[in-house]
CSV table of C-alpha atoms and ligand atoms in Angstrom, one decimal:
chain,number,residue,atom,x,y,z
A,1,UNK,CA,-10.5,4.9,19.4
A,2,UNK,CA,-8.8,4.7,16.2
A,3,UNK,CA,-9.9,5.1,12.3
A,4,UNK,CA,-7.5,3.3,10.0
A,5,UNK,CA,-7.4,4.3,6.2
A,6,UNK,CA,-4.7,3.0,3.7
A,7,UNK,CA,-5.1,2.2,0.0
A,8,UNK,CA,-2.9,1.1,-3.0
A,9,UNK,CA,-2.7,2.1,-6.6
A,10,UNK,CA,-3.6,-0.6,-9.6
A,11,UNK,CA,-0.8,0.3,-11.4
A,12,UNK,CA,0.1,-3.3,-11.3
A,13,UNK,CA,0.0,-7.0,-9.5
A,14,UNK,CA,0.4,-6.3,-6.3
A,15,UNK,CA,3.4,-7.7,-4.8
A,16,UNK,CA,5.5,-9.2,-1.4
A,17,UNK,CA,6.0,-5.8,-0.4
A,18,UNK,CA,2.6,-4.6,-0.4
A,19,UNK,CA,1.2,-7.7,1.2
A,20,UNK,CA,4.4,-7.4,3.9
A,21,UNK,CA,4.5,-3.8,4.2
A,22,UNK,CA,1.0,-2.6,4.4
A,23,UNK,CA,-1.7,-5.5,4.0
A,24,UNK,CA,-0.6,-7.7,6.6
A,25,UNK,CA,-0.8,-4.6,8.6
A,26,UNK,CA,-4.4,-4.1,7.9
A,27,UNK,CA,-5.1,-7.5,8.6
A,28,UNK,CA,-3.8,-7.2,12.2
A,29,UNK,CA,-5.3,-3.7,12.7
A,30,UNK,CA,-8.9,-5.2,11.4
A,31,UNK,CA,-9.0,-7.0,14.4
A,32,UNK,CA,-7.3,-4.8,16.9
A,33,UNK,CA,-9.2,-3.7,20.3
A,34,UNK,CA,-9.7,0.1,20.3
A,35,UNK,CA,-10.2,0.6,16.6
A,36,UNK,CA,-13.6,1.8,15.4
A,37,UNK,CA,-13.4,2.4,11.6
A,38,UNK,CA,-11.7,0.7,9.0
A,39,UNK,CA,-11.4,1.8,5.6
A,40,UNK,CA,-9.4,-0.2,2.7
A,41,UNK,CA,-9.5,1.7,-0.8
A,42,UNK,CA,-8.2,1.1,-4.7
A,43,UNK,CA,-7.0,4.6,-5.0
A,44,UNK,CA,-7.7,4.5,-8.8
A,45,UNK,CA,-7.6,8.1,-9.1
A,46,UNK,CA,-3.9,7.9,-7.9
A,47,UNK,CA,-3.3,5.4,-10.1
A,48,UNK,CA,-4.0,7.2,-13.1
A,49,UNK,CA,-1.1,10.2,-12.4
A,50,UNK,CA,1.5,7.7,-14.1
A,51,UNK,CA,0.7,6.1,-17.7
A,52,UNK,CA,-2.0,3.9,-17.8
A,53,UNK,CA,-3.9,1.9,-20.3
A,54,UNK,CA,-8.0,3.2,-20.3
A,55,UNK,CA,-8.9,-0.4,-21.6
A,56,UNK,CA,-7.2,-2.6,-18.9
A,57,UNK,CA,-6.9,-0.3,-16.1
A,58,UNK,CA,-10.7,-1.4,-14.9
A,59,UNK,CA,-9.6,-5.4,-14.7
A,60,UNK,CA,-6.3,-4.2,-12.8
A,61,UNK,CA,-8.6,-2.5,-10.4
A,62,UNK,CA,-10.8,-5.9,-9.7
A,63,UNK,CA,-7.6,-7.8,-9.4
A,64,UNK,CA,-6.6,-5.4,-7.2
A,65,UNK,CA,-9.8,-5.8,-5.1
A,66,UNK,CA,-9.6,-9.3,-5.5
A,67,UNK,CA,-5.9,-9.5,-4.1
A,68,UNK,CA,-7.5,-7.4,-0.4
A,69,UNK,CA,-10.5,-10.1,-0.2
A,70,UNK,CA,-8.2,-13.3,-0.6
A,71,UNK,CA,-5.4,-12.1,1.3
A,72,UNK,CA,-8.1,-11.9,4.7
A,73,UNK,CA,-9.9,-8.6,4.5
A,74,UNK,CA,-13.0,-8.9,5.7
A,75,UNK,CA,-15.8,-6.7,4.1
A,76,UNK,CA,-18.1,-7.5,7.6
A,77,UNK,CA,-15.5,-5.5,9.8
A,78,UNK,CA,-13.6,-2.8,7.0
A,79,UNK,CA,-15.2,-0.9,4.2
A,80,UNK,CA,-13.7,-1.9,0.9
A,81,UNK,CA,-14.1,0.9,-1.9
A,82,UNK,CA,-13.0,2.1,-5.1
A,83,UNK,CA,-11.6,6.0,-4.5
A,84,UNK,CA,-13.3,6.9,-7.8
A,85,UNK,CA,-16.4,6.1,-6.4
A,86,UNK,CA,-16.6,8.1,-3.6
A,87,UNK,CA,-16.5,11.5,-4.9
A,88,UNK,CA,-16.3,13.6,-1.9
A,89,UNK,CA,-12.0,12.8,-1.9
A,90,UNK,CA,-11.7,14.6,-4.9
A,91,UNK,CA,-13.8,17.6,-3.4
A,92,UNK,CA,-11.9,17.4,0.0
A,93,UNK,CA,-8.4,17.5,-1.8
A,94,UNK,CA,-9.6,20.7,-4.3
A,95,UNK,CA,-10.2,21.9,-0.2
A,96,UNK,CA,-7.0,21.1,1.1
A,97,UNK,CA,-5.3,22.4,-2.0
A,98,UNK,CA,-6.6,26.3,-1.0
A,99,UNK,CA,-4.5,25.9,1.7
A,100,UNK,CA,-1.4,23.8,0.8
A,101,UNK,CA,1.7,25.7,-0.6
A,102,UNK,CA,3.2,24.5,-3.8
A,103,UNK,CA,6.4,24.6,-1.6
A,104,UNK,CA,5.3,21.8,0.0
A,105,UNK,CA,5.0,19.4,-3.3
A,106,UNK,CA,8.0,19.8,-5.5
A,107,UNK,CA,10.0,18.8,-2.5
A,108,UNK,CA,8.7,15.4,-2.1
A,109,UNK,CA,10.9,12.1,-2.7
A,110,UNK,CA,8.1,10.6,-4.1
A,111,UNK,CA,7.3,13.2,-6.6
A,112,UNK,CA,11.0,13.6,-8.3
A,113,UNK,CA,11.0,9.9,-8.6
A,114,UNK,CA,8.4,9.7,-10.8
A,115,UNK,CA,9.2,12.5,-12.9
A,116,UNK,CA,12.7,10.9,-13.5
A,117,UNK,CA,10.7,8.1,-14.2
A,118,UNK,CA,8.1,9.6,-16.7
A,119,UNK,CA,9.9,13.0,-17.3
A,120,UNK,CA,6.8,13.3,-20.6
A,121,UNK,CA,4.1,12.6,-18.0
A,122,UNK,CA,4.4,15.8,-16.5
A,123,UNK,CA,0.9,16.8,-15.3
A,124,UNK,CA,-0.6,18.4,-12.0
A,125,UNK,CA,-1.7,15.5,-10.9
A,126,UNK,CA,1.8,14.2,-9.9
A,127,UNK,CA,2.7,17.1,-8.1
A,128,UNK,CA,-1.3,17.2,-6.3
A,129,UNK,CA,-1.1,13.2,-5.5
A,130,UNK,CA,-0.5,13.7,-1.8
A,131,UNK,CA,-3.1,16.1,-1.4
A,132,UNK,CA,-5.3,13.7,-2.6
A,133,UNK,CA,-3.6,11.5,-0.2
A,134,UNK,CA,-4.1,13.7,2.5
A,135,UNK,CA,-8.0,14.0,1.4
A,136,UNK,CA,-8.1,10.4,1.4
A,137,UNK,CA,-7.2,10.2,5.2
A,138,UNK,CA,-8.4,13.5,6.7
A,139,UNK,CA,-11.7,12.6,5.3
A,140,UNK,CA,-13.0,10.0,7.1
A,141,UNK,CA,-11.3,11.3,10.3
A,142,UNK,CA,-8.8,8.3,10.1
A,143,UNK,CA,-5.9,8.6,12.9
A,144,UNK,CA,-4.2,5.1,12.0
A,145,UNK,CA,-2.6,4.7,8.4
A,146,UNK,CA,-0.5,1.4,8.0
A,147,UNK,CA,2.0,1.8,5.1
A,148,UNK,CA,5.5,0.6,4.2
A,149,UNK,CA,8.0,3.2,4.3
A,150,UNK,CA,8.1,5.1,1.4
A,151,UNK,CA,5.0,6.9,2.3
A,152,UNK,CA,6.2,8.7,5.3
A,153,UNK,CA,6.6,11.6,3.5
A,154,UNK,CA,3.0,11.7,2.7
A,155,UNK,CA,1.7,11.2,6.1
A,156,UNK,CA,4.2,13.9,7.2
A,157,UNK,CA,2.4,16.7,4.7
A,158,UNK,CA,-1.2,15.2,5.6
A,159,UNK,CA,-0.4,16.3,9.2
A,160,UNK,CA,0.9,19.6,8.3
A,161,UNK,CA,-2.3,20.2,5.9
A,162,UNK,CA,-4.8,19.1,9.1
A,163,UNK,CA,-2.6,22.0,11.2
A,164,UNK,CA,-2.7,24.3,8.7
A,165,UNK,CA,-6.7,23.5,8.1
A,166,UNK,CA,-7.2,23.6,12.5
A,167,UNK,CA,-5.3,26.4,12.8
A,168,UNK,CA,-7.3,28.8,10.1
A,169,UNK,CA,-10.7,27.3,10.3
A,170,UNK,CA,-11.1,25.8,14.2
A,171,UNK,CA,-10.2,22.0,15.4
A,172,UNK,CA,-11.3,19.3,13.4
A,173,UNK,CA,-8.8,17.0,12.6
A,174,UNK,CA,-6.6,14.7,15.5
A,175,UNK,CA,-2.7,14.1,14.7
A,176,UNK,CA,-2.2,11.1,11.9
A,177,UNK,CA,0.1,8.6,12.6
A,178,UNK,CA,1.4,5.5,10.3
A,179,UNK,CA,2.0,2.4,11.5
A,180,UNK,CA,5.0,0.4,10.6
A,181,UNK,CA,6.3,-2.8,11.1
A,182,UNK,CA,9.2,-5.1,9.8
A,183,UNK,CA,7.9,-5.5,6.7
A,184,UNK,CA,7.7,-1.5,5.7
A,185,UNK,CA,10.8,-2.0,3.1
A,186,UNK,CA,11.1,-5.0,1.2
A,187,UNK,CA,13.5,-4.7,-1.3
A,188,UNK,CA,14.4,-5.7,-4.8
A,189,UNK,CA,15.7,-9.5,-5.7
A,190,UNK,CA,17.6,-7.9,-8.3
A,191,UNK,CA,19.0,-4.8,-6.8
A,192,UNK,CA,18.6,-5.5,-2.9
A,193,UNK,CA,19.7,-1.8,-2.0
A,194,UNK,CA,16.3,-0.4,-4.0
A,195,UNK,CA,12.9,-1.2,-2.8
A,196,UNK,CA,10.4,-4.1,-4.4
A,197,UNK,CA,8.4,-2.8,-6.9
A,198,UNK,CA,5.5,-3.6,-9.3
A,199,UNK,CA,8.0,-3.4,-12.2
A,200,UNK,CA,10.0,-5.8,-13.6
A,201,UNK,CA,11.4,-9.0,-12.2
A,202,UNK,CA,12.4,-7.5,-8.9
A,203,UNK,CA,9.1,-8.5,-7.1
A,204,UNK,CA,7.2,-11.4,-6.0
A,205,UNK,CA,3.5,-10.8,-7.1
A,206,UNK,CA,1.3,-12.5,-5.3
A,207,UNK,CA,-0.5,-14.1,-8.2
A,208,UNK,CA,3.5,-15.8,-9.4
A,209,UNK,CA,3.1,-19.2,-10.6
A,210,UNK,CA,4.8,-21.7,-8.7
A,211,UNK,CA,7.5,-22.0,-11.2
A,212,UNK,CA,7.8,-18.1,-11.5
A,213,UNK,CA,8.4,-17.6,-7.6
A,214,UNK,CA,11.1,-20.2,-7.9
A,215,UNK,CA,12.9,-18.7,-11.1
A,216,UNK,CA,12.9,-15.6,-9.5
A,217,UNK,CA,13.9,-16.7,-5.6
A,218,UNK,CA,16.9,-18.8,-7.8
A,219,UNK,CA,18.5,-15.7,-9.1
A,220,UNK,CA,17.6,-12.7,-6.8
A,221,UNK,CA,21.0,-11.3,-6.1
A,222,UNK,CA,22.9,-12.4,-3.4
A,223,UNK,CA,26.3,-10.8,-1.7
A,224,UNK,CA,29.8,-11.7,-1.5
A,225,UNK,CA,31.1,-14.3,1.5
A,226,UNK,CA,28.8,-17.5,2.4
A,227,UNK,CA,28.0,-17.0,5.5
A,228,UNK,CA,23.9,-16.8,5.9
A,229,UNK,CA,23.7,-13.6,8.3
A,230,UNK,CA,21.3,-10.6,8.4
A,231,UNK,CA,23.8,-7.6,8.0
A,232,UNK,CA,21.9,-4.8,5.8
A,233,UNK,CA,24.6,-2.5,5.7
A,234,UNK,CA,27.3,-5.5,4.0
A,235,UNK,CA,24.6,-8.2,3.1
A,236,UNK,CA,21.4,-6.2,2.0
A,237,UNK,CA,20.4,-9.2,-0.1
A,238,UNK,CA,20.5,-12.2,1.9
A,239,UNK,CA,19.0,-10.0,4.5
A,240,UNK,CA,16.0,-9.5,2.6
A,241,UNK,CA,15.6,-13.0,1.8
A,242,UNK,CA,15.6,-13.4,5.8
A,243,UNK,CA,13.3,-10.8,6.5
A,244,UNK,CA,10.6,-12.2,3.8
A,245,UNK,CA,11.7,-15.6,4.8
A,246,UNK,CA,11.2,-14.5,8.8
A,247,UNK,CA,7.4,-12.9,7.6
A,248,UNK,CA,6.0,-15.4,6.1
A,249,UNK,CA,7.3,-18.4,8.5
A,250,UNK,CA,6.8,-16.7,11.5
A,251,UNK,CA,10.7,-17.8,12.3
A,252,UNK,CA,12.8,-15.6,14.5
A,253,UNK,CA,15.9,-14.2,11.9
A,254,UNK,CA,18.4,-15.3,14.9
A,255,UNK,CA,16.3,-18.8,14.9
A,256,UNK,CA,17.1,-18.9,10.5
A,257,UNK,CA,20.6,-17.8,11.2
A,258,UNK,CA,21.4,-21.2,13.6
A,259,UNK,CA,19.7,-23.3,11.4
A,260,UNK,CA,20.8,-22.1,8.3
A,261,UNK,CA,25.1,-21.8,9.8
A,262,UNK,CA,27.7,-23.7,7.4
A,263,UNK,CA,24.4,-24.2,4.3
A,264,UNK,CA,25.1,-22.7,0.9
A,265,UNK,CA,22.6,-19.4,-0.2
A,266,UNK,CA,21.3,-21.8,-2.7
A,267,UNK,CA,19.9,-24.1,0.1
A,268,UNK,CA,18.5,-20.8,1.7
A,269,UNK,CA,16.8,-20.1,-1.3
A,270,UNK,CA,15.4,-23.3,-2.0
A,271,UNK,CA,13.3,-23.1,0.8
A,272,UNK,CA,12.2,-20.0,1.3
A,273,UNK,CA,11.0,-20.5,-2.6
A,274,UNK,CA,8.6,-23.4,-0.8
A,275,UNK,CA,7.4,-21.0,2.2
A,276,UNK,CA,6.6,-18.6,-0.5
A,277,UNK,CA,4.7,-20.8,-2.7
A,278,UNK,CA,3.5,-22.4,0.0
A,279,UNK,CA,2.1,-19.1,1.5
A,280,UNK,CA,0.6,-17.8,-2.3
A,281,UNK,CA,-1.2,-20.8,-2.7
A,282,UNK,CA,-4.5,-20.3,-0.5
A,283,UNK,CA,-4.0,-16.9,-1.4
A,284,UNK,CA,-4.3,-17.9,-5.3
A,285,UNK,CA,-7.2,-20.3,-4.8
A,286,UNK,CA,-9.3,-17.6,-3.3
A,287,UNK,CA,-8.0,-15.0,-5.7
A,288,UNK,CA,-9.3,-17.2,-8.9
A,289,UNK,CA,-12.0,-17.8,-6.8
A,290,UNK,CA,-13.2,-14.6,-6.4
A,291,UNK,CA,-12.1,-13.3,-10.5
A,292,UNK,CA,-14.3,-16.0,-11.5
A,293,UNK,CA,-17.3,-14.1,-9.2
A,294,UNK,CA,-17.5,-10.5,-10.4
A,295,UNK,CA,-20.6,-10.1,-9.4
A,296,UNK,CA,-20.2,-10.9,-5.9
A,297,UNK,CA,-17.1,-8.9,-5.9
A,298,UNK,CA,-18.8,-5.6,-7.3
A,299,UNK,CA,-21.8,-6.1,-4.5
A,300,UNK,CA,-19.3,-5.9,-1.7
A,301,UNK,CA,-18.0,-2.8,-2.8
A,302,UNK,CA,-21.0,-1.5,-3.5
A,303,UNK,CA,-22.3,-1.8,0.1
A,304,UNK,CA,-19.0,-0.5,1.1
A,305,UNK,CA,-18.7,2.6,-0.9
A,306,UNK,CA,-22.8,3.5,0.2
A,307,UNK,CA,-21.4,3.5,3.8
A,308,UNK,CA,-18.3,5.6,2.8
A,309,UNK,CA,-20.2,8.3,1.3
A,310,UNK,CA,-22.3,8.3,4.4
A,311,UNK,CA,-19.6,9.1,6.5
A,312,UNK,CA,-17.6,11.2,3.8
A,313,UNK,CA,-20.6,13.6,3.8
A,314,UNK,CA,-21.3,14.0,6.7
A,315,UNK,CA,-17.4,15.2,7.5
A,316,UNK,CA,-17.2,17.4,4.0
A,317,UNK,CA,-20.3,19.1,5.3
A,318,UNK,CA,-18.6,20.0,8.6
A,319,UNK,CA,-15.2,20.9,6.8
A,320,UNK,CA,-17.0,23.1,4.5
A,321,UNK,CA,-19.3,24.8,7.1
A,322,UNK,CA,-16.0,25.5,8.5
A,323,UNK,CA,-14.5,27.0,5.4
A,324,UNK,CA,-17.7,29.7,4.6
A,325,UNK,CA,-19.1,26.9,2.6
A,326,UNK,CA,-21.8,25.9,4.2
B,1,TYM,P1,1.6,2.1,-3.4
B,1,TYM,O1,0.5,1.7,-4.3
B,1,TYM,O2,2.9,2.5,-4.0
B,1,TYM,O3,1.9,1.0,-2.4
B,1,TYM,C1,0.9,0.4,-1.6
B,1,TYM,C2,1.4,0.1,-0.2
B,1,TYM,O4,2.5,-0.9,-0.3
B,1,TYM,C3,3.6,-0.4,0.4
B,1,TYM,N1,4.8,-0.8,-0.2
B,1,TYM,C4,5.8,-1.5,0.4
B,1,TYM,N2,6.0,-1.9,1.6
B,1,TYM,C5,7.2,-2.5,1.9
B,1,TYM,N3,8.1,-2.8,1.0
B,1,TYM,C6,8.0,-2.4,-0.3
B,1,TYM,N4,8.9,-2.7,-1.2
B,1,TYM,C7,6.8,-1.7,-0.6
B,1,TYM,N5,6.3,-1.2,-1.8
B,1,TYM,C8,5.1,-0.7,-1.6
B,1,TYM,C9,3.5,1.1,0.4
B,1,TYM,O5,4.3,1.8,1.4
B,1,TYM,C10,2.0,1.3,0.5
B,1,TYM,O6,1.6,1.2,1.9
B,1,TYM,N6,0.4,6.8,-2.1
B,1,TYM,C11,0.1,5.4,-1.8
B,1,TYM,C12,-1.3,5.0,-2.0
B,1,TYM,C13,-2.3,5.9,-1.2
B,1,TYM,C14,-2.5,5.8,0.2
B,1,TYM,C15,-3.5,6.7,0.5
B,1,TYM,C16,-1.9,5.0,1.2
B,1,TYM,C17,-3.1,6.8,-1.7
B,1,TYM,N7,-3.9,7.3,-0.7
B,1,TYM,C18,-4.0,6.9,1.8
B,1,TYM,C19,-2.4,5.2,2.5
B,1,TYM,C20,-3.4,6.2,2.8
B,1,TYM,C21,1.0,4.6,-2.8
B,1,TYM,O7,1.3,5.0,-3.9
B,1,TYM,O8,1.1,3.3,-2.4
C-alpha cells in the first residue's frame, strides 16, 4: 500500500503548472486502488524562506486551500492541512538535520536559484528547506510523492536522509518515489525554454479572469516557421501550448497536430484560450464559493490537521525512541 504526501508553498496564485504538474496528480492518486493514506499540505513554513508579506501571507494561504478543494480534492478520502499547524515537521526536520551534511544543501539547483534570486534573503532556512521537505514526507511514512519536475532533487536527498537515518538507527523508512506525468514541466508563455512560475505574466493562474487568460494565451511566445508541430528541441513554445492544450482537452497531441495542419498559431491560440477558460470556470465558481465560506473552510482543516498529528506522533515517537530519545 501506498502513503502519498505532496504540498505547495503560498507564495502566490497558484498556477497551470501546479494544477498540471502536481494537483491533477493528486486527484488521480486520491482515488487509486492500493493507496492507504493521503496527505495534501500548505507548506507555509516553506513558504516563508523567500520574502513574504506577514499581513497578507494568511489570505494567500486560504486561497491556497481554497484552490485544493475546488480543483477536486476531497477532504472525506485525503487529509488537508496547514504545515504550520502540525508541529511535529518542524521537530522531525531539526532530527533529520543531525544527520544531513551541509554538503548535501549548497549543492542543490533549487537552492542557488533562489539565492540568485534573493541574493539579501540569505538565511538558513533556504539552505534547510529540503530537510524540511524531507520531514514533511518521511513523517507520515509517505512512499508516493507526485510533483512536477523541479522537485526531483528534493526527493532524491529525502531518500538519501531515510538511508542515512535506517542505516544509523535500524529500518524505519521504505524507499520514496515521485510520481510524474506529462504535465511535470510546464513552461513559461513568455520564455517557453524556462518553467511556469507564480511570477509575472508567464503563468496562467487559475483564478485569471476570462479576459486575462485570453491576453495572455494571445501573446505567449511563439517560434519561427508556421507549421503547428510538437518539437521541444526547435518549437518549445508551440509545444507547450499543445501539451496544456492536450491536458486539459483530453486530445491526443498527434490528434491536435491533424486538425490543426495548414491553421495559423493564432487560430491555435484562440482556442486553446476557450479550453482554458472553459476548464477555470467551474474551478472559479467553487473557488469564490468556498472564499465566501471561511468557516467551513477552516473546519475541514481543522479535522484534517487533528488526524495528522495523530499519525505524526505516533511516528516521531518511534523515530525518536530510535534516536536515544525516547
Ligand atoms: P512549489 O510550491 O514550487 O510547487 C508546487 C508543485 O507544483 C509543481 N510545479 C510545476 N509542475 C509542472 N510545471 C511547472 N511549471 C511547475 N511549477 C511548479 C512543483 O513541482 C510542485 O509539485 N518544495 C515544494 C513544496 C513542498 C513539497 C513538500 C512537495 C514542500 N514539502 C513535500 C512535495 C512533498 C515546492 O516548492 O513546490
Amino acid at each position: 500500500m501506498n502513503k502519498i504526501f505532496s504540498g505547495i508553498r503560498p507564495s502566490g496564485k497558484l498556477h497551470l503548472g501546479n494544477y498540471l504538474g502536481a494537483i491533477k496528480n493528486w486527484l488521480a492518486l486520491s482515488e487509486a486502488e492500493g493507496i492507504d493514506q493521503t496527505i495534501f499540505a500548505v507548506v507555509d513554513l516553506h513558504g516563508i524562506t523567500t520574502p513574504y508579506d506577514p499581513k497578507k501571507f494568511p489570505d494567500q494561504v486560504m486561497d491556497t486551500v481554497c484552490d485544493y478543494l475546488a480543483a477536486g480534492v476531497d477532504p472525506d478520502k485525503s487529509l488537508l492541512i496547514r504545515q504550520s499547524h502540525v508541529p511535529q515537521h518542524t521537530e522531525l526536520a531539526w532530527l533529520l538535520n543531525t544527520i544531513t551534511p551541509v554538503s548535501w544543501l549548497d549543492r542543490l539547483p533549487t537552492y542557488k536559484e533562489k539565492l540568485e534570486q534573493t541574493p539579501k534573503y540569505h538565511n538558513m532556512g533556504l539552505l534547510d528547506y529540503p530537510v524540511l521537505m524531507a520531514a514533511d514526507i518521511l513523517l507520515y511514512k509517505s512512499t508516493l510523492v507526485p510533483v512536477g519536475e523541479d522537485q526531483l532533487p528534493h526527493i532524491d536527498l529525502t531518500n538519501e536522509i531515510a538511508k542515512r537515518f535506517n542505516s544509523t538507527f535500524g529500518n524505519t523508512f521504505e524507499p520514496v518515489k515521485p510520481y510524474l506525468t506529462e504535465g511535470a514541466r510546464i513552461m513559461s508563455l513568455q520564455e517557453p525554454t524556462k518553467k511556469m512560475s507564480k511570477t509575472g505574466d508567464d503563468g496562467i493562474a487559475l483564478s485569471d479572469s476570462p479576459d486575462t487568460i485570453r491576453e495572455k494565451i494571445k501573446k505567449a511566445a511563439t517560434d519561427s516557421g508556421k507549421e503547428i508541430k510538437y518539437d521541444e528541441q526547435n518549437k518549445p513554445g508551440i509545444s507547450n501550448l499543445l501539451t496544456i492544450y492536450h491536458l486539459l482537452s483530453n486530445k491526443e497531441i498527434s490528434v491536435l497536430e491533424s486538425q490543426y495542419a495548414g491553421k495559423s498559431y493564432v487560430e491555435l491560440k484562440n482556442d486553446l484560450a476557450e479550453v482554458v477558460v472553459n476548464f477555470l470556470k467551474p474551478h472559479q465558481e467553487k473557488y469564490n464559493d468556498l472564499r465566501d465560506n471561511p468557516d467551513k473552510v477552516l473546519k475541514i482543516l481543522e479535522a484534517s490537521e487533528q488526524k495528522a498529528r495523530e499519525i505524526a506522533e505516533k511516528n516521531l515517537k518511534e523515530i525518536k525512541q530510535k534516536m536515544g530519545l525516547g
